[in-house]
mmCIF file with all atom_site columns, C-alpha atoms in Angstrom:
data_model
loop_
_atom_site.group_PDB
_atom_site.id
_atom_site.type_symbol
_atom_site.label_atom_id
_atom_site.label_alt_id
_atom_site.label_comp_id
_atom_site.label_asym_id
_atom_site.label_entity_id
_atom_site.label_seq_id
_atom_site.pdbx_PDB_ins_code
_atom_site.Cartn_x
_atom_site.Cartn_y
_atom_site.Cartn_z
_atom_site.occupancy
_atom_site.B_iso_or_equiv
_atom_site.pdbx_formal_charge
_atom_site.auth_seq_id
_atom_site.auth_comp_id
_atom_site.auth_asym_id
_atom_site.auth_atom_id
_atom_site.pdbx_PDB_model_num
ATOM 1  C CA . UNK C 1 1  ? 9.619  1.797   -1.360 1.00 91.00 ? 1  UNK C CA 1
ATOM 2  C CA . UNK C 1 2  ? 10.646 0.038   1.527  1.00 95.00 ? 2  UNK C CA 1
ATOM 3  C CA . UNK C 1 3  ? 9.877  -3.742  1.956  1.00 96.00 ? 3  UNK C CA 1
ATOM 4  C CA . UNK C 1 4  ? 9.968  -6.398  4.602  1.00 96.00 ? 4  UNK C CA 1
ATOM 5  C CA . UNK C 1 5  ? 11.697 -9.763  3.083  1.00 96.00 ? 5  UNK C CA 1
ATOM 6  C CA . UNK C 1 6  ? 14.205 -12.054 4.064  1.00 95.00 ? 6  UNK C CA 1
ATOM 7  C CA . UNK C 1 7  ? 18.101 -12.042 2.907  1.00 95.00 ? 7  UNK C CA 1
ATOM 8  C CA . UNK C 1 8  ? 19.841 -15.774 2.662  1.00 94.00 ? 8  UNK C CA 1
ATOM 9  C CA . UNK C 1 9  ? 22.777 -16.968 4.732  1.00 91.00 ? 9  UNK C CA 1
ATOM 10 C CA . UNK C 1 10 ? 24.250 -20.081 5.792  1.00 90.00 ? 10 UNK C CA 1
ATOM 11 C CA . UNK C 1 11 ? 25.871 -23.132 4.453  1.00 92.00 ? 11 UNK C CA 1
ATOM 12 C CA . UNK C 1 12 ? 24.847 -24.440 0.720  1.00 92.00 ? 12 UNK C CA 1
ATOM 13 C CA . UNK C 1 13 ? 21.339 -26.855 1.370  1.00 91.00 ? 13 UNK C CA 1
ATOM 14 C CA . UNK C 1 14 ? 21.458 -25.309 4.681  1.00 93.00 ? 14 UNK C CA 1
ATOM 15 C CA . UNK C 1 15 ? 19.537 -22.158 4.198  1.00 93.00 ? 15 UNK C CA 1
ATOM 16 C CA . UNK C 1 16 ? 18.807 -19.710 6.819  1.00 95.00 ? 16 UNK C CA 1
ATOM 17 C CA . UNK C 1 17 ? 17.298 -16.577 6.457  1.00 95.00 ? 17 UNK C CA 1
ATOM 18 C CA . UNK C 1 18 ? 17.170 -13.100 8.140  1.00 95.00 ? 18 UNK C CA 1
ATOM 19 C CA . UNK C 1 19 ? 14.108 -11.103 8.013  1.00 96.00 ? 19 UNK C CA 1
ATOM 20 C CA . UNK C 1 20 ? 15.108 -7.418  7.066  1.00 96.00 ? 20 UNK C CA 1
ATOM 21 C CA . UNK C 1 21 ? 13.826 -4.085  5.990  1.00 96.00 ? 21 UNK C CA 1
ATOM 22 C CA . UNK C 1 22 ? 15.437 -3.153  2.786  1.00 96.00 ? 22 UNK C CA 1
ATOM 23 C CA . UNK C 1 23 ? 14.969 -1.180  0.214  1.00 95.00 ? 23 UNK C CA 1
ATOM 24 C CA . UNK C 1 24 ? 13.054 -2.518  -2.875 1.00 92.00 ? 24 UNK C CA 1
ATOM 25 C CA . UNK C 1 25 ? 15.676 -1.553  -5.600 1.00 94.00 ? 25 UNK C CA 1
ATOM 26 C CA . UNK C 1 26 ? 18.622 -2.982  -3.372 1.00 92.00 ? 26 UNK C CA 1
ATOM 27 C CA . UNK C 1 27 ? 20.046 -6.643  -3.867 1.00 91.00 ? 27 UNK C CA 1
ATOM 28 C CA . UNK C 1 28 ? 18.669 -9.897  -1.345 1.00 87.00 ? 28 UNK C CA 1
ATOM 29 C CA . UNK C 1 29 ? 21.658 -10.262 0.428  1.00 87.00 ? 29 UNK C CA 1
ATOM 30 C CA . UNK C 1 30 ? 22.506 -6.290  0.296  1.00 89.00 ? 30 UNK C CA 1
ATOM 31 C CA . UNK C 1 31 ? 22.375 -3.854  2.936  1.00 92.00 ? 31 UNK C CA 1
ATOM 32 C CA . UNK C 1 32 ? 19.369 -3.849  4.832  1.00 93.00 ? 32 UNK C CA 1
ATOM 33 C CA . UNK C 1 33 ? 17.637 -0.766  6.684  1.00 95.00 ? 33 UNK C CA 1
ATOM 34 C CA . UNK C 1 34 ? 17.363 -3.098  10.105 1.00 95.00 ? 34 UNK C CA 1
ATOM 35 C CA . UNK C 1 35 ? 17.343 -6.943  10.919 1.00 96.00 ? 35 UNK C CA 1
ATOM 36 C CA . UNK C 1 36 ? 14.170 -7.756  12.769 1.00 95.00 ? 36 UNK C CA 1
ATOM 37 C CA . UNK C 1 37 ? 14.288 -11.235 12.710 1.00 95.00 ? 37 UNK C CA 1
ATOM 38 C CA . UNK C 1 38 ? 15.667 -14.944 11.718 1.00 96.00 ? 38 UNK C CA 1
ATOM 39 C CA . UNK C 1 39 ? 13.941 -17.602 9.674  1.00 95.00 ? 39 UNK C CA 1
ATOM 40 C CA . UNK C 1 40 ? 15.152 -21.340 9.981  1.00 94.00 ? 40 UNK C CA 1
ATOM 41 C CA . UNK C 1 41 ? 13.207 -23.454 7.514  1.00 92.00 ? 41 UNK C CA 1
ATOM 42 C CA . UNK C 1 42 ? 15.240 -26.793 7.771  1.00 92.00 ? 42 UNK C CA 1
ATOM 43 C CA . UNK C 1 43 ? 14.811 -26.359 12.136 1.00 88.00 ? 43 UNK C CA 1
ATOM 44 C CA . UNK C 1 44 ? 12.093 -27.991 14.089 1.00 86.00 ? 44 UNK C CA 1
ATOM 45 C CA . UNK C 1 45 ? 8.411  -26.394 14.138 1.00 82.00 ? 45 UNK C CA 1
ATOM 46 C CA . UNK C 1 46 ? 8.796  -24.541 17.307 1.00 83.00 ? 46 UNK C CA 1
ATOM 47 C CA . UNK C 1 47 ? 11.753 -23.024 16.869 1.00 88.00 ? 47 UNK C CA 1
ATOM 48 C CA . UNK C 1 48 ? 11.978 -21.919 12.867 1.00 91.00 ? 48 UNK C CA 1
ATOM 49 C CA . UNK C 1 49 ? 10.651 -18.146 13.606 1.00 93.00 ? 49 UNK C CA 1
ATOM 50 C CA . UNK C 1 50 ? 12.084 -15.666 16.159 1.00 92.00 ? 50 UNK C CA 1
ATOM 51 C CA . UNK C 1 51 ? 11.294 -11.574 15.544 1.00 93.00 ? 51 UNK C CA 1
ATOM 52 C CA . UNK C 1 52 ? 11.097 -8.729  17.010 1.00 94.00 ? 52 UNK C CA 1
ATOM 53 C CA . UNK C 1 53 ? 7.234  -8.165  17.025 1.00 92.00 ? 53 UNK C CA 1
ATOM 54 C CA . UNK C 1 54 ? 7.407  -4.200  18.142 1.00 94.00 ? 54 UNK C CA 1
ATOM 55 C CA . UNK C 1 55 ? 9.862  -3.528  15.449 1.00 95.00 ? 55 UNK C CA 1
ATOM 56 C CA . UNK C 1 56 ? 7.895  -5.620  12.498 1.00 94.00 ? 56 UNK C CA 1
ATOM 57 C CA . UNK C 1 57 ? 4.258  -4.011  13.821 1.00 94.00 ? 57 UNK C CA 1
ATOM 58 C CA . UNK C 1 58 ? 6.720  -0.340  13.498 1.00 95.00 ? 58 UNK C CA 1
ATOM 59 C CA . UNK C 1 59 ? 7.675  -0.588  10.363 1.00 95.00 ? 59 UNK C CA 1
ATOM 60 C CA . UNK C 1 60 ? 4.443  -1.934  8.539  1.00 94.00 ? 60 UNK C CA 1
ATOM 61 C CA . UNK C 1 61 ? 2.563  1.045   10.707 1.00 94.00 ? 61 UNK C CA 1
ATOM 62 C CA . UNK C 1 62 ? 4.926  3.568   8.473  1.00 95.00 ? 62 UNK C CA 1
ATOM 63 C CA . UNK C 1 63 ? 4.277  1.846   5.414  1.00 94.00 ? 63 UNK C CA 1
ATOM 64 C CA . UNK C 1 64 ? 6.410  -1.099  4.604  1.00 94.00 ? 64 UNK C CA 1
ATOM 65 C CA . UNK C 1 65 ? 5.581  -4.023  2.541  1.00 95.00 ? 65 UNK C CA 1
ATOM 66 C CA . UNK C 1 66 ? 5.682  -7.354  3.317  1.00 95.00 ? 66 UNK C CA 1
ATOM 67 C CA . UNK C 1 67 ? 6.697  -10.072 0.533  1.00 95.00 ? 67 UNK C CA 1
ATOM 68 C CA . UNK C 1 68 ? 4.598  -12.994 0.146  1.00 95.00 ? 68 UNK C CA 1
ATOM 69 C CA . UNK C 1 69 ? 6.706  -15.260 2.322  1.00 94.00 ? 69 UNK C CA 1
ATOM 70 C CA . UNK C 1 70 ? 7.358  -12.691 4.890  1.00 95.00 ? 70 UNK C CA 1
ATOM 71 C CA . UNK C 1 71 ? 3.419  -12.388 5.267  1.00 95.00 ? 71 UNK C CA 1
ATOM 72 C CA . UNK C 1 72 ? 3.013  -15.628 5.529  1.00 93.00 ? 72 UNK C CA 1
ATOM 73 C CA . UNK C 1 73 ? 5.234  -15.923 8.382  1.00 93.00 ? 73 UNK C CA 1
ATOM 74 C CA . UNK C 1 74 ? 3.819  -12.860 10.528 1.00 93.00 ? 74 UNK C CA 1
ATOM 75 C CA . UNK C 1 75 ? 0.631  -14.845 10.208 1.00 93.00 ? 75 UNK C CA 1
ATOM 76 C CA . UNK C 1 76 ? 1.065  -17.992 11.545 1.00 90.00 ? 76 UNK C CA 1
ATOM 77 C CA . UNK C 1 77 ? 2.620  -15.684 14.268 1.00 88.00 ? 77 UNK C CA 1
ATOM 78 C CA . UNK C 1 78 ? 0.197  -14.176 14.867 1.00 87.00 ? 78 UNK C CA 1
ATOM 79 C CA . UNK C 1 79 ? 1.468  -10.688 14.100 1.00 82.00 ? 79 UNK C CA 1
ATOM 80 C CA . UNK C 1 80 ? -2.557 -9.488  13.177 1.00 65.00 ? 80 UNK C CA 1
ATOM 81 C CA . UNK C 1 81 ? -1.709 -6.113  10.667 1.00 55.00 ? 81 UNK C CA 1
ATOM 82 C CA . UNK C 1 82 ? 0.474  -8.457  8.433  1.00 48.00 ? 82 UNK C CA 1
ATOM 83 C CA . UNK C 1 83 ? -2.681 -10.625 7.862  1.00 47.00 ? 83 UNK C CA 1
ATOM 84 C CA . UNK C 1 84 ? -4.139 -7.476  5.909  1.00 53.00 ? 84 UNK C CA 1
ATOM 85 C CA . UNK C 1 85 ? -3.900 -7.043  1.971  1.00 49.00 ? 85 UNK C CA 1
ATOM 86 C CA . UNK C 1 86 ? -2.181 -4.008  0.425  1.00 49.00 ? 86 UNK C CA 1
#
């Protein structure tokens, strides 16, 4: 199963994240599929969320699943298909 989830970098209480398609079984911060995006919690409203919208609305049109966070993210985007329950 291939999911949609984010894999931690950055500095210790300075957490960024990359959103990624990975395989389920693999670790968080193992090799991903494809990095569509970046996730800065600790950054200013505006500027927290950049992704690639064409390559997120590809990948959940062949199937993969978003994690709760992930979701949650795509939605307040605006990213409509993400919105949708399993």
């Amino acid at each position: 199963m291939v999911k949609i989830r984010l894999k931690r970098f950055g500095a210790k209480k300075r957490p960024c994240y990359r959103i990624v398609v990975m395989d389920a079984r693999s670790p968080r911060d193992g090799k991903c599929i494809e990095e569509i995006g970046i996730y800065q919690p600790i950054e200013a409203e505006g500027k927290q969320v950049a992704f690639k919208a064409d390559r997120a609305k590809y990948w959940l049109s062949v199937g993969a699943q978003p994690t709760e966070t992930v979701r949650s993210i795509f939605r307040k985007s605006g990213l409509s298909k993400a919105s949708q329950s399993n």
